[in-house]
Amino acid sequence: MTAFNPDDLVASFKAAGAWYNDAAMALTPFPNMGWGAVARQPIKAHTPLFHIPLDYLLTPWTSSLRTHLTEAEWESLDGGWARLILCMMWEESRADSKWGGYLRNMPREFDSPMFWGEADRAELKGTDIENRIGKADAEADYHAKLAPLLAARADLFPAGSEHFSLDAYHVQGSRILSRSFTIPISRAGGPVTEPEEDEDGDEDEEEEVAVMIPMADMLNAAFDRDNARLFADGEDDEEEEGEGEKHDFGEGFTMISTKDIGEGEQIYNTYAAPPNSELLRKYGHVDNLSLPEDVTALLLPEELGSWPFGNAGDEVEIPGTLVVEAAAARGISDAEARVDFWLDQGGDDTFGLTYSAEGNLEPPLVPFIRLLTNEDDWAKAQTKGKLPKSTVDAAVIDVLEAVVRARAAKYPQTIEADLAVAGGQGPLNARNAAAVRLGEKRILVSTLRVLEREKERLRGEEGKRKAGGKEERAAKRRK
């Protein structure tokens, strides 16, 4: 395996017509994060860091592979990432590819669960990743789409070549999963179609596709640390111009600092603050940062010493079926009709629990529970065609508590065992899996504590109503 060579990557980047700000940034390794970008000097906000022209994006339409395939062969690769993966295989197999320097400096080994053994993957049981690793689906796609074309076109894809093997397919797929960007298909060089209007007269948005953008994928990301962002040309003229030297880059994408960055600081790209489950699934690492007070507020004093780190963007997915099962235990009728109504109104079939000041007692989960459990709400929904409001009552609390406990029961390990693994010196995969479990369990534990608080509130209100009723009756007797 060829070791990563930053000088080779930058040289090939410039040779392809891209621009790189040598004075502002450099590539360097970071502990537990692999290679990334560092500021070589103080960088002002709105400073261009590098620019990639459109023809240096690696997409199915910029690769030369398409010119060697028939239309039928090209169409056989439609759907998913099959086209992009085969184009990356093809370009990496060619000695004269303009993406040669880019591809030979991309990783071939990953810490993501796709490459874990069965024992390590078992550590993800109960987590949101468990059924989303996708290895079996990827292999089925390879055998269904690529294998027939590879066999039929040995003139392009030599039999036995390591570049077109199933292992290579997994490598290229993992590169796309962890490093690709999604952009409008017209910017990727793909076919442009006339926009169609929907029922409301609004134009449909242009299709977006996954592409590889050299150098942009070298920047790491971490929760709430972003200080740079990739801009399309013309997207924000003021920011693209920067405060220093002016550049006329032409069409393409420019990485621009969005904040002042100190010398020696890492340059982080903007991202959508994914939970640790997604970070591990896509990138093979987790965030283990100090958590803000609004996240740790519901932890007990004895927990703060051992459970203060993680990812503030964590979440737990709750399947709608779990909610229906908990509601059905209360003896509801026609659950199927209620669920169909919910879905027809645009409701979700999966709900995300997060760190929330309301303790996840806000839309859309509460209206769904009320629709399932409250006969008045169900009757109004049928007559008026409206979903229930987010009013929390005893039935909502009971169902949500049952849902949270059922979701928590899916983990084989205890919280104490997770803490011991996450804070230990054991294998990396085991520690990362424990971090994912802990982040999800922290949300479930916090939600249960909020529910207990809500129970106390309802009991207090009920007590006041009863006391008020007694006083009113006593007053009437006195009168």
Coordinates of C-alpha atoms in Angstrom, one line a residue:
M1 CA 0.0 0.0 0.0
T2 CA 1.3 3.4 -1.0
A3 CA 1.8 5.8 2.0
F4 CA 0.0 9.1 1.9
N5 CA 2.3 11.8 0.3
P6 CA 1.0 15.3 0.9
D7 CA 3.5 16.8 -1.6
D8 CA 2.4 14.4 -4.3
L9 CA -1.2 15.2 -3.6
V10 CA -0.7 19.0 -3.8
A11 CA 1.5 18.8 -6.9
S12 CA -1.0 16.7 -8.8
F13 CA -3.8 19.1 -7.6
K14 CA -2.0 22.1 -9.1
A15 CA -1.1 20.2 -12.2
A16 CA -4.8 19.6 -12.9
G17 CA -5.4 23.4 -13.0
A18 CA -6.6 23.7 -9.4
W19 CA -5.3 26.5 -7.1
Y20 CA -3.9 26.0 -3.7
N21 CA -3.0 28.7 -1.1
D22 CA 0.5 27.5 0.0
A23 CA 1.0 30.4 2.3
A24 CA -2.2 29.8 4.3
M25 CA -2.5 26.1 4.8
A26 CA -0.6 22.8 4.9
L27 CA -1.6 19.1 5.3
T28 CA -0.5 17.4 8.5
P29 CA -1.5 14.4 10.6
F30 CA -3.7 14.9 13.7
P31 CA -4.0 12.4 16.6
N32 CA -7.0 10.1 16.2
M33 CA -8.2 12.0 13.1
G34 CA -5.8 11.1 10.3
W35 CA -4.5 13.8 8.0
G36 CA -6.1 17.2 7.9
A37 CA -5.4 20.8 7.2
V38 CA -3.6 23.3 9.4
A39 CA -3.2 27.1 9.3
R40 CA 0.4 28.0 8.5
Q41 CA -0.2 31.6 9.5
P42 CA -3.1 33.6 10.9
I43 CA -6.0 33.3 8.4
K44 CA -8.7 36.0 8.3
A45 CA -12.3 35.1 7.7
H46 CA -13.4 34.9 4.0
T47 CA -9.9 33.9 2.8
P48 CA -9.8 31.5 -0.2
L49 CA -7.8 28.3 0.7
F50 CA -8.0 26.4 -2.5
H51 CA -10.2 26.2 -5.7
I52 CA -11.2 23.1 -7.7
P53 CA -12.4 23.7 -11.4
L54 CA -15.4 21.7 -12.5
D55 CA -13.4 19.5 -14.9
Y56 CA -11.3 18.2 -11.9
L57 CA -14.4 17.0 -10.0
L58 CA -14.3 13.2 -10.3
T59 CA -17.9 12.2 -11.5
P60 CA -19.4 9.7 -13.9
W61 CA -19.5 12.5 -16.5
T62 CA -16.0 13.8 -16.2
S63 CA -14.4 10.4 -16.2
S64 CA -13.4 9.1 -19.6
L65 CA -15.0 5.7 -18.9
R66 CA -18.4 6.7 -20.4
T67 CA -16.8 7.2 -23.9
H68 CA -15.8 3.5 -23.9
L69 CA -19.2 2.1 -23.0
T70 CA -22.4 1.6 -25.1
E71 CA -25.5 3.5 -24.0
A72 CA -27.0 0.2 -22.8
E73 CA -23.9 -0.6 -20.7
W74 CA -24.0 2.9 -19.2
E75 CA -27.7 2.6 -18.3
S76 CA -27.1 -0.7 -16.7
L77 CA -25.1 1.1 -14.0
D78 CA -28.0 3.5 -13.2
G79 CA -29.0 3.9 -9.6
G80 CA -26.9 4.3 -6.4
W81 CA -23.2 4.7 -6.6
A82 CA -22.4 2.0 -9.1
R83 CA -21.4 4.4 -11.9
L84 CA -19.2 6.5 -9.7
I85 CA -17.5 3.5 -8.1
L86 CA -16.7 2.0 -11.5
C87 CA -15.4 5.3 -12.8
M88 CA -13.1 5.5 -9.7
M89 CA -11.9 1.9 -10.3
W90 CA -11.3 2.8 -14.0
E91 CA -9.4 6.0 -13.3
E92 CA -7.3 4.4 -10.6
S93 CA -6.3 1.6 -13.1
R94 CA -5.0 4.0 -15.7
A95 CA -1.5 5.3 -15.5
D96 CA -2.4 8.5 -17.4
S97 CA -5.5 9.5 -15.3
K98 CA -5.5 13.1 -14.2
W99 CA -6.9 11.9 -10.9
G100 CA -3.9 9.5 -10.4
G101 CA -2.3 11.6 -7.7
Y102 CA -5.6 12.1 -6.0
L103 CA -6.6 8.4 -6.0
R104 CA -3.2 7.0 -5.0
N105 CA -3.2 9.2 -2.0
M106 CA -6.7 8.2 -0.8
P107 CA -7.0 5.6 2.0
R108 CA -7.3 1.9 1.3
E109 CA -7.9 0.9 4.9
F110 CA -10.8 2.1 7.0
D111 CA -11.9 1.8 10.6
S112 CA -15.6 1.9 9.6
P113 CA -17.9 -1.1 10.6
M114 CA -18.0 -2.2 6.9
F115 CA -14.5 -3.6 7.5
W116 CA -15.0 -5.0 11.0
G117 CA -15.1 -8.7 11.8
E118 CA -18.3 -10.3 13.1
A119 CA -17.2 -10.1 16.7
D120 CA -16.6 -6.3 16.5
R121 CA -19.9 -5.8 14.6
A122 CA -21.7 -7.6 17.4
E123 CA -20.7 -4.7 19.6
L124 CA -23.1 -2.5 17.6
K125 CA -26.2 -4.6 18.5
G126 CA -29.0 -2.3 19.6
T127 CA -27.5 0.8 18.1
D128 CA -28.8 2.9 15.2
I129 CA -25.9 1.5 13.1
E130 CA -26.7 -2.2 13.6
N131 CA -28.8 -2.6 10.4
R132 CA -27.2 0.2 8.4
I133 CA -23.7 -1.1 7.7
G134 CA -24.7 -2.1 4.2
K135 CA -22.0 -4.6 3.4
A136 CA -24.4 -7.3 2.2
D137 CA -26.3 -4.7 0.1
A138 CA -23.0 -3.4 -1.4
E139 CA -21.9 -6.9 -2.4
A140 CA -25.3 -7.7 -4.0
D141 CA -25.0 -4.5 -6.0
Y142 CA -21.6 -5.5 -7.2
H143 CA -22.7 -8.9 -8.4
A144 CA -25.9 -7.6 -10.0
K145 CA -24.5 -4.5 -11.7
L146 CA -20.8 -4.6 -12.1
A147 CA -19.9 -8.2 -12.4
P148 CA -21.8 -8.8 -15.6
L149 CA -20.3 -5.7 -17.3
L150 CA -16.8 -6.6 -16.1
A151 CA -17.1 -10.1 -17.5
A152 CA -18.5 -8.8 -20.8
R153 CA -15.9 -6.1 -21.4
A154 CA -12.6 -7.8 -20.6
D155 CA -11.1 -5.4 -23.1
L156 CA -11.6 -2.6 -20.6
F157 CA -11.6 -4.5 -17.3
P158 CA -8.9 -7.2 -17.4
A159 CA -9.9 -10.4 -15.6
G160 CA -8.2 -10.8 -12.3
S161 CA -7.2 -7.1 -12.0
E162 CA -7.2 -6.0 -8.4
H163 CA -8.7 -2.7 -9.5
F164 CA -12.0 -4.3 -10.4
S165 CA -12.4 -6.8 -7.6
L166 CA -15.1 -7.0 -4.9
D167 CA -12.5 -5.7 -2.3
A168 CA -11.8 -2.7 -4.6
Y169 CA -15.5 -2.1 -4.8
H170 CA -15.7 -1.9 -1.0
V171 CA -12.8 0.4 -0.9
Q172 CA -14.2 2.8 -3.5
G173 CA -17.6 2.7 -1.9
S174 CA -16.1 3.5 1.5
R175 CA -14.2 6.4 -0.1
I176 CA -17.5 7.8 -1.4
L177 CA -19.3 7.2 1.9
S178 CA -16.6 9.1 3.9
R179 CA -15.4 11.7 1.5
S180 CA -17.9 12.5 -1.2
F181 CA -19.9 15.7 -1.6
T182 CA -23.5 16.1 -3.0
I183 CA -24.0 18.7 -5.7
P184 CA -26.5 19.6 -8.5
I185 CA -26.1 17.1 -11.4
S186 CA -25.5 20.0 -13.9
R187 CA -22.3 21.0 -12.0
A188 CA -21.2 17.4 -12.0
G189 CA -21.4 17.4 -15.8
G190 CA -24.5 15.4 -16.0
P191 CA -27.6 15.9 -18.1
V192 CA -29.6 19.0 -17.5
T193 CA -33.4 18.7 -17.7
E194 CA -36.1 21.3 -17.7
P195 CA -37.5 21.9 -14.2
E196 CA -41.1 20.6 -13.7
E197 CA -43.7 22.3 -11.6
D198 CA -45.4 20.4 -8.7
E199 CA -49.1 20.7 -7.7
D200 CA -48.5 24.0 -6.0
G201 CA -46.8 25.5 -9.1
D202 CA -43.3 25.4 -7.6
E203 CA -40.4 24.2 -9.7
D204 CA -38.9 20.9 -8.6
E205 CA -35.3 21.2 -7.3
E206 CA -32.5 19.9 -9.5
E207 CA -31.4 16.4 -8.9
E208 CA -28.2 16.1 -6.8
V209 CA -25.5 13.5 -7.1
A210 CA -22.5 12.3 -5.1
V211 CA -19.1 13.3 -6.5
M212 CA -15.5 13.4 -5.4
I213 CA -14.0 16.8 -4.9
P214 CA -10.1 16.6 -4.6
M215 CA -8.5 18.4 -1.6
A216 CA -11.9 19.4 -0.2
D217 CA -12.1 15.9 1.4
M218 CA -8.8 16.4 3.2
L219 CA -10.4 18.8 5.8
N220 CA -11.6 17.1 8.9
A221 CA -14.9 17.9 10.7
A222 CA -15.9 18.0 14.4
F223 CA -19.1 19.2 16.2
D224 CA -19.3 22.9 16.4
R225 CA -15.7 23.5 15.3
D226 CA -16.2 24.4 11.6
N227 CA -14.2 27.4 10.4
A228 CA -14.3 26.8 6.6
R229 CA -16.8 26.0 4.0
L230 CA -16.9 24.8 0.4
F231 CA -18.6 27.4 -1.8
A232 CA -19.8 27.0 -5.4
D233 CA -18.7 29.8 -7.7
G234 CA -21.1 32.7 -7.5
E235 CA -22.8 31.3 -4.4
D236 CA -21.5 34.2 -2.2
D237 CA -19.5 36.8 -4.0
E238 CA -18.4 38.7 -0.9
E239 CA -17.0 35.6 0.8
E240 CA -15.4 34.2 -2.4
E241 CA -13.5 37.5 -2.9
G242 CA -11.9 37.3 0.5
E243 CA -10.0 40.1 2.3
G244 CA -6.6 39.5 0.8
E245 CA -5.4 38.7 -2.7
K246 CA -8.1 38.6 -5.3
H247 CA -8.5 35.7 -7.6
D248 CA -10.6 35.1 -10.7
F249 CA -11.1 31.3 -10.3
G250 CA -13.8 30.7 -12.9
E251 CA -16.3 27.9 -12.6
G252 CA -15.8 25.4 -9.8
F253 CA -15.7 25.2 -6.0
T254 CA -13.7 27.2 -3.5
M255 CA -12.9 26.4 0.1
I256 CA -13.1 29.6 2.1
S257 CA -12.5 30.3 5.7
T258 CA -15.6 31.4 7.6
K259 CA -13.9 32.5 10.8
D260 CA -10.5 33.9 11.8
I261 CA -8.2 30.9 12.3
G262 CA -5.0 31.2 14.4
E263 CA -1.6 29.9 13.3
G264 CA -1.3 26.2 14.0
E265 CA -5.0 25.7 14.4
Q266 CA -6.8 22.9 12.5
I267 CA -9.0 24.0 9.6
Y268 CA -12.4 22.2 9.9
N269 CA -14.9 22.0 7.1
T270 CA -18.6 22.7 7.7
Y271 CA -20.8 19.7 8.2
A272 CA -24.2 18.8 9.5
A273 CA -23.1 17.8 13.1
P274 CA -23.9 14.1 12.7
P275 CA -24.2 11.8 15.7
N276 CA -21.5 9.4 16.7
S277 CA -23.4 6.6 15.1
E278 CA -23.1 8.3 11.7
L279 CA -19.5 9.4 12.3
L280 CA -18.5 5.8 13.0
R281 CA -20.5 4.3 10.1
K282 CA -19.1 6.8 7.5
Y283 CA -15.7 7.8 8.8
G284 CA -14.7 5.1 11.4
H285 CA -14.3 7.6 14.3
V286 CA -16.4 9.2 17.0
D287 CA -16.4 12.6 18.7
N288 CA -15.4 12.5 22.3
L289 CA -15.6 16.1 23.4
S290 CA -16.7 17.9 26.5
L291 CA -20.4 18.1 26.5
P292 CA -22.3 21.4 27.1
E293 CA -24.3 22.0 30.2
D294 CA -27.7 21.5 28.5
V295 CA -26.6 18.0 27.6
T296 CA -25.3 17.0 31.1
A297 CA -28.0 18.8 33.0
L298 CA -30.0 15.7 33.5
L299 CA -27.1 13.5 34.6
L300 CA -26.8 12.7 38.3
P301 CA -23.9 14.1 40.3
E302 CA -22.2 10.7 40.5
E303 CA -22.5 10.3 36.7
L304 CA -20.8 13.6 35.8
G305 CA -17.3 12.3 36.6
S306 CA -17.5 9.3 34.3
W307 CA -20.0 10.4 31.6
P308 CA -19.1 14.0 30.7
F309 CA -17.7 13.4 27.2
G310 CA -19.3 12.5 23.9
N311 CA -21.1 14.1 20.9
A312 CA -23.6 16.8 21.6
G313 CA -25.2 15.9 18.2
D314 CA -26.1 12.4 19.2
E315 CA -29.6 11.1 18.6
V316 CA -31.6 7.8 18.9
E317 CA -33.9 6.6 16.2
I318 CA -37.3 5.3 17.3
P319 CA -39.1 3.2 14.7
G320 CA -42.8 4.0 14.4
T321 CA -43.6 0.3 14.9
L322 CA -42.2 0.6 18.4
V323 CA -44.6 3.4 19.2
V324 CA -47.6 1.5 17.7
E325 CA -46.7 -1.6 19.8
A326 CA -46.6 0.5 23.0
A327 CA -49.9 2.2 22.2
A328 CA -51.5 -1.2 21.2
A329 CA -50.7 -2.4 24.7
R330 CA -53.2 0.1 26.0
G331 CA -56.0 -1.6 23.9
I332 CA -56.4 0.9 21.0
S333 CA -58.5 -0.2 18.1
D334 CA -58.0 0.3 14.3
A335 CA -54.3 1.1 14.8
E336 CA -53.7 0.5 11.1
A337 CA -56.2 3.2 10.0
R338 CA -54.6 5.7 12.4
V339 CA -51.1 5.0 11.1
D340 CA -52.3 5.3 7.5
F341 CA -53.9 8.7 8.3
W342 CA -50.6 9.9 10.0
L343 CA -48.6 8.9 6.9
D344 CA -51.1 10.4 4.5
Q345 CA -50.7 13.7 6.4
G346 CA -46.9 13.6 5.8
G347 CA -46.0 12.1 9.2
D348 CA -42.7 10.3 9.6
D349 CA -42.4 6.6 10.2
T350 CA -39.2 7.0 12.3
F351 CA -38.6 9.5 15.1
G352 CA -35.4 10.9 16.4
L353 CA -34.8 11.5 20.1
T354 CA -32.1 14.1 20.8
Y355 CA -30.7 16.2 23.7
S356 CA -33.6 18.6 24.2
A357 CA -34.6 21.2 26.7
E358 CA -38.2 19.7 26.4
G359 CA -36.9 16.2 26.9
N360 CA -38.3 15.1 23.5
L361 CA -41.8 16.1 24.5
E362 CA -42.3 18.1 21.4
P363 CA -43.4 17.5 17.8
P364 CA -43.7 15.2 16.0
L365 CA -43.7 12.2 18.4
V366 CA -46.3 13.6 20.8
P367 CA -49.0 14.2 18.1
F368 CA -48.5 10.7 16.8
I369 CA -48.9 9.1 20.3
R370 CA -52.1 11.2 20.8
L371 CA -53.5 10.1 17.5
L372 CA -53.0 6.5 18.6
T373 CA -54.2 6.8 22.1
N374 CA -56.8 9.6 22.3
E375 CA -60.2 8.8 21.0
D376 CA -61.3 12.4 20.8
D377 CA -58.2 13.4 18.9
W378 CA -58.7 10.5 16.5
A379 CA -62.4 11.5 15.9
K380 CA -61.4 15.1 15.2
A381 CA -58.6 14.0 12.9
Q382 CA -61.2 12.0 10.8
T383 CA -63.7 14.9 10.7
K384 CA -61.4 17.8 10.3
G385 CA -58.4 16.2 8.7
K386 CA -56.0 17.7 11.2
L387 CA -53.3 16.1 13.4
P388 CA -53.5 16.4 17.2
K389 CA -51.7 19.2 19.1
S390 CA -48.5 18.5 21.2
T391 CA -50.3 18.4 24.5
V392 CA -48.6 16.0 27.0
D393 CA -51.0 14.0 29.2
A394 CA -50.7 10.8 31.2
A395 CA -51.3 8.6 28.2
V396 CA -48.5 10.2 26.2
I397 CA -46.1 9.8 29.1
D398 CA -47.0 6.2 29.6
V399 CA -46.6 5.3 26.0
L400 CA -43.3 7.3 25.6
E401 CA -41.9 5.7 28.7
A402 CA -42.7 2.2 27.4
V403 CA -41.1 3.1 24.0
V404 CA -37.9 4.4 25.6
R405 CA -37.6 1.3 27.9
A406 CA -38.2 -1.0 24.9
R407 CA -35.6 0.8 22.9
A408 CA -33.1 0.7 25.8
A409 CA -33.7 -3.0 26.2
K410 CA -32.1 -3.7 22.7
Y411 CA -28.6 -3.1 24.1
P412 CA -27.0 -6.3 25.6
Q413 CA -24.5 -4.3 27.7
T414 CA -25.1 -2.2 30.8
I415 CA -24.1 1.4 31.1
E416 CA -21.5 0.5 33.6
A417 CA -19.9 -1.9 31.2
D418 CA -20.0 0.6 28.4
L419 CA -18.2 3.2 30.6
A420 CA -15.5 0.8 31.5
V421 CA -14.8 -0.1 27.8
A422 CA -15.0 3.5 26.5
G423 CA -12.6 4.8 29.2
G424 CA -10.2 1.9 28.9
Q425 CA -7.3 1.0 26.7
G426 CA -8.9 -1.8 24.8
P427 CA -9.3 -2.3 21.0
L428 CA -10.3 0.9 19.1
N429 CA -13.4 -0.7 17.5
A430 CA -14.7 -1.8 20.9
R431 CA -14.1 1.7 22.4
N432 CA -15.8 3.4 19.4
A433 CA -18.8 1.1 19.7
A434 CA -19.1 1.8 23.4
A435 CA -19.1 5.5 22.7
V436 CA -22.0 5.1 20.3
R437 CA -23.9 3.1 22.8
L438 CA -23.3 5.6 25.6
G439 CA -24.4 8.5 23.5
E440 CA -27.7 6.8 22.6
K441 CA -28.2 5.6 26.2
R442 CA -27.6 9.0 27.6
I443 CA -30.5 10.4 25.6
L444 CA -32.8 7.5 26.7
V445 CA -31.8 8.0 30.3
S446 CA -32.3 11.7 30.1
T447 CA -35.7 11.2 28.5
L448 CA -36.9 8.9 31.2
R449 CA -35.9 11.5 33.8
V450 CA -37.8 14.2 32.0
L451 CA -40.8 11.8 31.9
E452 CA -40.6 11.3 35.6
R453 CA -40.5 15.0 36.1
E454 CA -43.6 15.3 33.9
K455 CA -45.4 12.7 36.0
E456 CA -44.7 14.7 39.1
R457 CA -46.0 17.8 37.4
L458 CA -49.3 16.1 36.4
R459 CA -49.7 14.6 39.9
G460 CA -49.2 18.1 41.3
E461 CA -51.8 19.5 39.0
E462 CA -54.2 16.7 39.8
G463 CA -53.7 17.3 43.5
K464 CA -54.4 21.0 43.1
R465 CA -57.6 20.2 41.2
K466 CA -58.8 17.8 43.9
A467 CA -57.9 20.3 46.6
G468 CA -59.7 23.1 44.7
G469 CA -62.8 20.8 44.3
K470 CA -62.9 20.1 48.0
E471 CA -62.7 23.8 48.9
E472 CA -65.4 24.6 46.4
R473 CA -67.7 21.9 47.9
A474 CA -66.9 23.0 51.5
A475 CA -67.7 26.6 50.5
K476 CA -71.1 25.6 49.1
R477 CA -71.9 23.7 52.2
R478 CA -71.0 26.7 54.3
K479 CA -73.1 28.9 52.1

